Amino acid sequence: MAYQPELIGGHVALDLLNTVSWRLDPTRIVDRIATPEALAIWTAAVGLGTEPAPYERVAAVREVVYDVVLPVARGMGPGDLHELQRLLVAAMGRATPTALQPLDWPGVDPVDELVLAAGRLLEREDLSRLRECQDGDCGWLFLDRSKNASRRWCSSGDCGNRARAKRHYQRTRIGSEA
Ligand SMILES: [Zn+2]
């Protein structure tokens, strides 16, 4: 079946990180955009057009951004910013501003656009809302835009359901042992 991206991050830079599934389980980790077809489906889905993006550059940006953002989601300061800074400076060096107030500064290609999007995530979004899915293996990140900041799962249909099923199983098992 063709790849169907789940864009649950609330920001394209987070959706990029979420192209890796089961990141925290080395036996199950999957890179969803590892084929050119899947990568093209993903870039189109997030509005980056149909221009082919070089997988190696996309994957490298993804890991740099993950290393910066993950500690923030876990309530620590940002990770090492040097590599992201290097990518941002290069992408900005190639970009041409297209509008003012607000300044619109699109990347020259999909990879640069992802780098600049990561910069915008860190500059403009409320990072106190940045969360990691509570599933122990999932590893997906998202901006919790719920009113009372109570979102715990990447998707209540996937990880949330699994957690509910697990709790139910534990309850019924405890019940039967009693
Ligand atoms: Zn999850």
Coordinates of N, CA and C and ligand atoms in Angstrom, one line a residue:
M1 N 0.8 -1.2 0.0 CA 0.0 0.0 0.0 C 0.9 1.2 0.0
A2 N 0.4 2.2 -0.7 CA 1.2 3.5 -0.8 C 1.3 4.1 0.6
Y3 N 2.4 4.8 0.8 CA 2.6 5.5 2.1 C 1.5 6.6 2.3
Q4 N 0.9 6.6 3.5 CA -0.1 7.6 3.8 C 0.4 8.4 5.1
P5 N 1.1 9.5 4.9 CA 1.7 10.2 6.0 C 0.6 10.6 7.0
E6 N 1.0 10.4 8.3 CA 0.1 10.9 9.4 C 0.7 12.2 9.9
L7 N 0.1 13.3 9.6 CA 0.7 14.6 9.9 C 0.0 15.1 11.2
I8 N 0.6 14.6 12.3 CA 0.0 14.9 13.6 C 0.9 15.8 14.5
G9 N 2.0 16.3 13.9 CA 2.9 17.0 14.7 C 2.5 18.5 15.0
G10 N 1.6 19.0 14.2 CA 1.1 20.4 14.4 C 2.1 21.3 13.8
H11 N 3.2 20.9 13.2 CA 4.2 21.7 12.6 C 5.0 20.8 11.6
V12 N 5.3 21.4 10.5 CA 6.0 20.6 9.5 C 7.4 20.0 10.0
A13 N 8.1 20.8 10.8 CA 9.3 20.4 11.3 C 9.2 19.1 12.2
L14 N 8.0 19.1 12.9 CA 7.8 17.9 13.8 C 7.3 16.7 12.9
D15 N 6.5 17.1 11.9 CA 6.0 16.0 11.0 C 7.2 15.3 10.3
L16 N 8.3 16.1 10.1 CA 9.5 15.6 9.5 C 10.1 14.5 10.5
L17 N 10.2 14.9 11.7 CA 10.7 14.0 12.7 C 9.9 12.7 12.8
N18 N 8.6 12.9 12.6 CA 7.7 11.7 12.8 C 7.6 10.8 11.5
T19 N 8.5 11.1 10.6 CA 8.6 10.1 9.5 C 9.4 8.9 9.9
V20 N 10.0 8.9 11.1 CA 10.5 7.7 11.7 C 9.5 7.2 12.7
S21 N 9.1 6.0 12.6 CA 8.2 5.3 13.5 C 8.9 4.4 14.4
W22 N 8.4 4.3 15.6 CA 8.9 3.4 16.7 C 10.4 3.7 16.9
R23 N 10.7 5.0 17.0 CA 12.1 5.4 17.1 C 12.8 4.9 18.3
L24 N 12.0 4.7 19.4 CA 12.6 4.4 20.7 C 12.7 2.8 20.8
D25 N 12.3 2.1 19.8 CA 12.5 0.6 19.9 C 13.4 0.2 18.8
P26 N 14.6 -0.2 19.1 CA 15.6 -0.5 18.0 C 15.1 -1.7 17.2
T27 N 14.2 -2.6 17.7 CA 13.8 -3.7 16.9 C 12.7 -3.4 16.0
R28 N 12.0 -2.3 16.2 CA 10.9 -1.9 15.3 C 11.0 -0.7 14.5
I29 N 12.1 0.1 14.8 CA 12.2 1.4 14.1 C 12.1 1.3 12.6
V30 N 11.3 2.2 12.0 CA 11.1 2.2 10.6 C 11.2 3.7 10.1
D31 N 11.9 3.8 9.0 CA 12.0 5.1 8.3 C 11.0 5.1 7.2
R32 N 9.9 5.9 7.3 CA 8.8 5.8 6.4 C 9.1 6.5 5.0
I33 N 10.2 7.3 5.0 CA 10.5 8.0 3.7 C 11.8 7.5 3.1
A34 N 12.1 6.3 3.3 CA 13.4 5.8 2.8 C 13.3 5.4 1.3
T35 N 12.2 5.4 0.7 CA 12.1 5.2 -0.8 C 11.8 6.5 -1.4
P36 N 12.3 6.7 -2.7 CA 12.0 8.0 -3.3 C 10.4 8.2 -3.5
E37 N 9.7 7.1 -3.7 CA 8.2 7.3 -3.8 C 7.6 7.8 -2.5
A38 N 8.0 7.2 -1.4 CA 7.5 7.6 -0.1 C 7.9 9.0 0.2
L39 N 9.1 9.3 -0.1 CA 9.6 10.7 0.2 C 8.8 11.7 -0.6
A40 N 8.5 11.4 -1.9 CA 7.8 12.3 -2.7 C 6.3 12.4 -2.2
I41 N 5.7 11.4 -1.7 CA 4.4 11.4 -1.2 C 4.4 12.4 0.1
W42 N 5.4 12.2 0.9 CA 5.5 13.0 2.1 C 5.7 14.5 1.8
T43 N 6.6 14.8 0.9 CA 6.9 16.3 0.6 C 5.6 16.9 0.0
A44 N 4.9 16.1 -0.8 CA 3.7 16.7 -1.4 C 2.6 16.9 -0.3
A45 N 2.6 15.9 0.6 CA 1.5 16.0 1.7 C 1.8 17.2 2.6
V46 N 3.0 17.6 2.8 CA 3.3 18.7 3.7 C 3.4 20.0 2.9
G47 N 3.1 20.0 1.6 CA 3.0 21.2 0.9 C 4.3 21.7 0.4
L48 N 5.3 20.8 0.2 CA 6.6 21.2 -0.3 C 6.8 20.9 -1.8
G49 N 5.7 20.6 -2.4 CA 5.7 20.4 -3.9 C 6.2 19.0 -4.3
T50 N 6.4 18.9 -5.5 CA 6.7 17.6 -6.1 C 8.1 17.5 -6.6
E51 N 8.9 18.5 -6.4 CA 10.3 18.5 -6.8 C 11.0 17.4 -5.9
P52 N 11.7 16.4 -6.6 CA 12.3 15.3 -5.8 C 13.3 15.9 -4.8
A53 N 13.3 15.4 -3.6 CA 14.2 15.9 -2.5 C 15.2 14.8 -2.3
P54 N 16.5 15.1 -2.2 CA 17.5 14.1 -1.9 C 17.4 13.5 -0.5
Y55 N 17.1 12.2 -0.5 CA 16.9 11.5 0.8 C 18.0 11.8 1.8
E56 N 19.2 11.7 1.4 CA 20.3 11.8 2.4 C 20.3 13.2 3.1
R57 N 20.0 14.2 2.4 CA 19.9 15.6 3.0 C 18.7 15.7 3.9
V58 N 17.6 15.1 3.5 CA 16.4 15.2 4.3 C 16.6 14.5 5.6
A59 N 17.2 13.3 5.5 CA 17.4 12.4 6.7 C 18.4 13.1 7.6
A60 N 19.5 13.8 7.0 CA 20.5 14.4 7.9 C 19.8 15.6 8.6
V61 N 19.0 16.4 7.9 CA 18.3 17.5 8.6 C 17.4 17.0 9.7
R62 N 16.7 15.9 9.4 CA 15.8 15.3 10.4 C 16.5 14.9 11.7
E63 N 17.7 14.3 11.6 CA 18.4 13.9 12.8 C 19.0 15.1 13.5
V64 N 19.4 16.2 12.8 CA 19.9 17.4 13.5 C 18.8 18.0 14.3
V65 N 17.6 18.1 13.6 CA 16.5 18.8 14.3 C 16.0 18.0 15.5
Y66 N 16.0 16.6 15.3 CA 15.6 15.8 16.4 C 16.5 16.0 17.6
D67 N 17.8 16.1 17.4 CA 18.7 16.2 18.5 C 18.5 17.5 19.3
V68 N 18.1 18.6 18.5 CA 17.8 19.9 19.2 C 16.5 19.8 19.9
V69 N 15.5 19.2 19.3 CA 14.1 19.4 19.8 C 13.7 18.4 20.9
L70 N 14.3 17.2 20.8 CA 13.9 16.1 21.8 C 14.1 16.6 23.3
P71 N 15.3 17.1 23.6 CA 15.5 17.5 25.0 C 14.5 18.6 25.4
V72 N 14.0 19.4 24.5 CA 13.0 20.4 24.9 C 11.7 19.7 25.2
A73 N 11.3 18.7 24.4 CA 10.1 18.0 24.7 C 10.2 17.3 26.0
R74 N 11.4 16.9 26.4 CA 11.5 16.2 27.7 C 11.8 17.1 28.8
G75 N 11.6 18.4 28.6 CA 11.6 19.4 29.7 C 13.0 19.9 30.0
M76 N 14.0 19.6 29.1 CA 15.3 20.2 29.3 C 15.5 21.3 28.3
G77 N 16.7 21.9 28.3 CA 17.0 23.0 27.4 C 17.2 22.3 26.0
P78 N 17.3 23.2 24.9 CA 17.6 22.6 23.6 C 18.9 21.9 23.5
G79 N 19.0 20.9 22.6 CA 20.2 20.2 22.4 C 21.2 21.1 21.7
D80 N 22.3 20.6 21.3 CA 23.4 21.4 20.7 C 22.9 22.1 19.4
L81 N 23.0 23.4 19.3 CA 22.4 24.1 18.2 C 23.4 24.4 17.1
H82 N 24.6 24.0 17.3 CA 25.7 24.4 16.3 C 25.3 23.8 14.9
E83 N 25.0 22.6 14.8 CA 24.7 22.0 13.5 C 23.5 22.6 12.8
L84 N 22.5 22.8 13.6 CA 21.3 23.5 13.1 C 21.6 24.9 12.6
Q85 N 22.4 25.6 13.4 CA 22.8 26.9 13.0 C 23.5 26.9 11.7
R86 N 24.4 26.0 11.5 CA 25.1 25.9 10.2 C 24.1 25.7 9.1
L87 N 23.2 24.8 9.3 CA 22.2 24.5 8.2 C 21.3 25.7 8.0
L88 N 21.0 26.5 9.0 CA 20.1 27.6 8.9 C 20.8 28.7 8.1
V89 N 22.1 29.0 8.5 CA 22.9 30.0 7.8 C 23.0 29.7 6.3
A90 N 23.3 28.4 6.0 CA 23.4 28.0 4.6 C 22.1 28.2 3.8
A91 N 21.0 27.8 4.5 CA 19.7 27.9 3.8 C 19.3 29.4 3.6
M92 N 19.6 30.2 4.6 CA 19.2 31.6 4.5 C 20.1 32.3 3.4
G93 N 21.4 31.8 3.3 CA 22.3 32.4 2.3 C 21.8 32.1 0.9
R94 N 21.0 31.1 0.7 CA 20.5 30.7 -0.6 C 19.1 31.3 -0.8
A95 N 18.4 31.7 0.2 CA 17.0 32.1 0.1 C 16.9 33.6 -0.3
T96 N 15.8 33.9 -0.9 CA 15.5 35.3 -1.3 C 14.2 35.7 -0.6
P97 N 14.2 36.7 0.2 CA 12.9 37.1 0.9 C 11.9 37.5 -0.2
T98 N 10.7 37.0 0.0 CA 9.6 37.3 -1.0 C 8.5 38.2 -0.5
A99 N 8.5 38.5 0.8 CA 7.5 39.4 1.4 C 8.1 40.0 2.7
L100 N 7.5 41.1 3.1 CA 7.9 41.7 4.3 C 6.6 41.8 5.2
Q101 N 6.8 41.9 6.5 CA 5.8 42.0 7.5 C 4.6 41.2 7.3
P102 N 4.6 39.9 7.6 CA 5.8 39.2 8.1 C 6.8 38.8 7.0
L103 N 8.0 38.8 7.4 CA 9.1 38.4 6.4 C 8.9 37.0 6.0
D104 N 8.8 36.8 4.7 CA 8.6 35.4 4.2 C 9.9 35.1 3.5
W105 N 10.5 34.0 3.8 CA 11.9 33.7 3.5 C 11.9 32.2 3.1
P106 N 11.3 31.9 2.0 CA 11.2 30.4 1.6 C 12.5 29.9 1.2
G107 N 12.7 28.6 1.5 CA 14.0 27.9 1.1 C 14.0 27.7 -0.4
V108 N 15.2 27.6 -1.0 CA 15.2 27.4 -2.5 C 14.8 26.0 -2.9
D109 N 14.8 25.1 -2.0 CA 14.4 23.7 -2.3 C 13.7 23.1 -1.1
P110 N 13.1 21.9 -1.3 CA 12.4 21.3 -0.1 C 13.3 21.1 1.1
V111 N 14.5 20.8 0.9 CA 15.4 20.6 2.1 C 15.6 21.9 2.9
D112 N 16.0 22.9 2.1 CA 16.2 24.2 2.8 C 14.9 24.7 3.4
E113 N 13.8 24.4 2.8 CA 12.5 24.8 3.4 C 12.3 24.1 4.8
L114 N 12.7 22.9 4.8 CA 12.6 22.1 6.1 C 13.5 22.7 7.2
V115 N 14.7 23.1 6.8 CA 15.6 23.7 7.7 C 15.1 25.0 8.2
L116 N 14.6 25.8 7.3 CA 14.0 27.1 7.8 C 12.7 26.9 8.6
A117 N 12.0 25.9 8.3 CA 10.8 25.5 9.1 C 11.2 25.2 10.5
A118 N 12.3 24.4 10.6 CA 12.8 24.1 12.0 C 13.2 25.3 12.8
G119 N 13.8 26.3 12.1 CA 14.1 27.6 12.7 C 12.9 28.3 13.2
R120 N 11.8 28.3 12.3 CA 10.6 29.0 12.7 C 9.9 28.3 13.9
L121 N 10.0 27.0 13.9 CA 9.4 26.2 15.1 C 10.1 26.7 16.4
L122 N 11.4 26.9 16.4 CA 12.1 27.3 17.6 C 11.9 28.8 17.9
E123 N 11.7 29.6 16.9 CA 11.5 31.0 17.1 C 10.1 31.4 17.5
R124 N 9.1 30.8 16.8 CA 7.8 31.3 16.9 C 6.8 30.5 17.7
E125 N 7.1 29.3 17.9 CA 6.1 28.4 18.6 C 6.3 28.4 20.1
D126 N 5.2 28.1 20.8 CA 5.3 28.0 22.3 C 5.9 26.6 22.6
L127 N 7.1 26.6 22.9 CA 7.8 25.3 23.1 C 7.4 24.6 24.4
S128 N 6.7 25.3 25.3 CA 6.2 24.7 26.5 C 5.1 23.7 26.1
R129 N 4.6 23.8 24.9 CA 3.6 22.9 24.4 C 4.2 21.7 23.6
L130 N 5.5 21.7 23.5 CA 6.1 20.6 22.8 C 6.1 19.3 23.6
R131 N 5.6 18.2 23.0 CA 5.4 17.0 23.8 C 6.0 15.8 23.0
E132 N 6.4 14.8 23.7 CA 6.7 13.5 23.2 C 5.6 12.5 23.5
C133 N 5.2 11.7 22.5 CA 4.1 10.7 22.8 C 4.5 9.9 24.0
Q134 N 3.5 9.7 24.8 CA 3.7 9.0 26.1 C 4.0 7.5 25.9
D135 N 3.7 7.0 24.7 CA 4.0 5.6 24.4 C 5.5 5.4 24.6
G136 N 6.0 4.3 25.2 CA 7.4 4.1 25.5 C 8.2 3.9 24.3
D137 N 7.6 3.5 23.2 CA 8.4 3.1 21.9 C 8.2 4.1 20.8
C138 N 7.1 4.8 20.8 CA 6.6 5.6 19.6 C 7.6 6.7 19.2
G139 N 8.0 7.6 20.1 CA 8.9 8.6 19.8 C 8.5 9.8 19.0
W140 N 7.2 9.8 18.7 CA 6.7 11.0 17.9 C 6.5 12.2 18.8
L141 N 6.7 13.4 18.1 CA 6.7 14.6 18.8 C 5.5 15.5 18.2
F142 N 5.0 16.3 19.1 CA 3.9 17.2 18.6 C 3.7 18.4 19.4
L143 N 3.1 19.4 18.9 CA 2.7 20.6 19.6 C 1.3 20.4 20.2
D144 N 1.2 20.4 21.5 CA -0.1 20.2 22.1 C -0.9 21.5 22.1
R145 N -1.8 21.5 21.1 CA -2.6 22.7 21.0 C -4.0 22.6 21.6
S146 N -4.2 21.5 22.5 CA -5.4 21.3 23.2 C -5.6 22.5 24.2
K147 N -6.8 22.8 24.5 CA -7.1 23.9 25.4 C -6.4 23.8 26.7
N148 N -6.5 22.7 27.4 CA -6.0 22.5 28.7 C -4.6 21.8 28.7
A149 N -3.9 21.8 27.6 CA -2.6 21.3 27.4 C -2.5 19.9 28.0
S150 N -3.4 19.0 27.6 CA -3.5 17.7 28.2 C -3.3 16.5 27.3
R151 N -2.9 16.9 26.0 CA -2.7 15.8 25.1 C -1.5 15.0 25.4
R152 N -1.6 13.6 25.4 CA -0.5 12.8 25.8 C 0.0 11.9 24.7
W153 N -0.9 11.7 23.7 CA -0.5 10.7 22.7 C -0.4 11.4 21.3
C154 N 0.5 10.8 20.5 CA 0.6 11.3 19.1 C -0.8 11.2 18.5
S155 N -1.5 10.1 18.7 CA -2.8 9.9 18.1 C -3.6 9.1 19.1
S156 N -4.8 9.6 19.5 CA -5.5 8.8 20.5 C -6.0 7.5 19.8
G157 N -6.0 7.4 18.5 CA -6.4 6.2 17.8 C -5.4 5.2 17.8
D158 N -4.1 5.5 17.8 CA -3.0 4.6 17.8 C -2.5 4.3 19.2
C159 N -1.5 5.2 19.6 CA -0.8 5.0 20.9 C -1.8 5.1 22.0
G160 N -2.8 6.0 21.9 CA -3.8 6.2 23.0 C -4.6 4.9 23.2
N161 N -5.0 4.4 22.0 CA -5.8 3.1 22.1 C -5.0 2.0 22.6
R162 N -3.8 1.9 22.2 CA -2.9 0.8 22.8 C -2.8 0.9 24.3
A163 N -2.6 2.1 24.8 CA -2.5 2.3 26.2 C -3.8 1.9 26.9
R164 N -4.9 2.3 26.3 CA -6.2 2.0 27.0 C -6.4 0.4 27.0
A165 N -6.0 -0.2 25.8 CA -6.2 -1.7 25.8 C -5.3 -2.3 26.8
K166 N -4.0 -1.8 27.0 CA -3.1 -2.4 27.9 C -3.6 -2.2 29.4
R167 N -4.2 -1.0 29.7 CA -4.7 -0.8 31.0 C -5.9 -1.8 31.2
H168 N -6.7 -1.9 30.2 CA -7.9 -2.8 30.3 C -7.4 -4.3 30.6
Y169 N -6.4 -4.7 29.8 CA -5.8 -6.0 29.9 C -5.3 -6.3 31.3
Q170 N -4.6 -5.3 31.8 CA -4.0 -5.4 33.2 C -5.1 -5.5 34.2
R171 N -6.1 -4.6 34.0 CA -7.2 -4.6 35.0 C -7.9 -6.0 35.0
T172 N -8.2 -6.5 33.8 CA -9.0 -7.8 33.8 C -8.1 -8.9 34.3
R173 N -6.8 -8.9 34.0 CA -5.9 -9.9 34.4 C -5.8 -9.9 36.0
I174 N -5.7 -8.7 36.5 CA -5.6 -8.6 38.0 C -6.9 -9.2 38.6
G175 N -8.0 -8.8 37.9 CA -9.4 -9.2 38.4 C -9.5 -10.8 38.4
S176 N -8.9 -11.4 37.3 CA -9.1 -12.9 37.2 C -8.2 -13.6 38.2
E177 N -7.1 -12.9 38.6 CA -6.1 -13.6 39.5 C -6.6 -13.5 40.9
A178 N -7.5 -12.5 41.2 CA -8.0 -12.3 42.6 C -8.9 -13.4 43.0
Ligands
ZN1 ZN 2.6 7.6 19.7

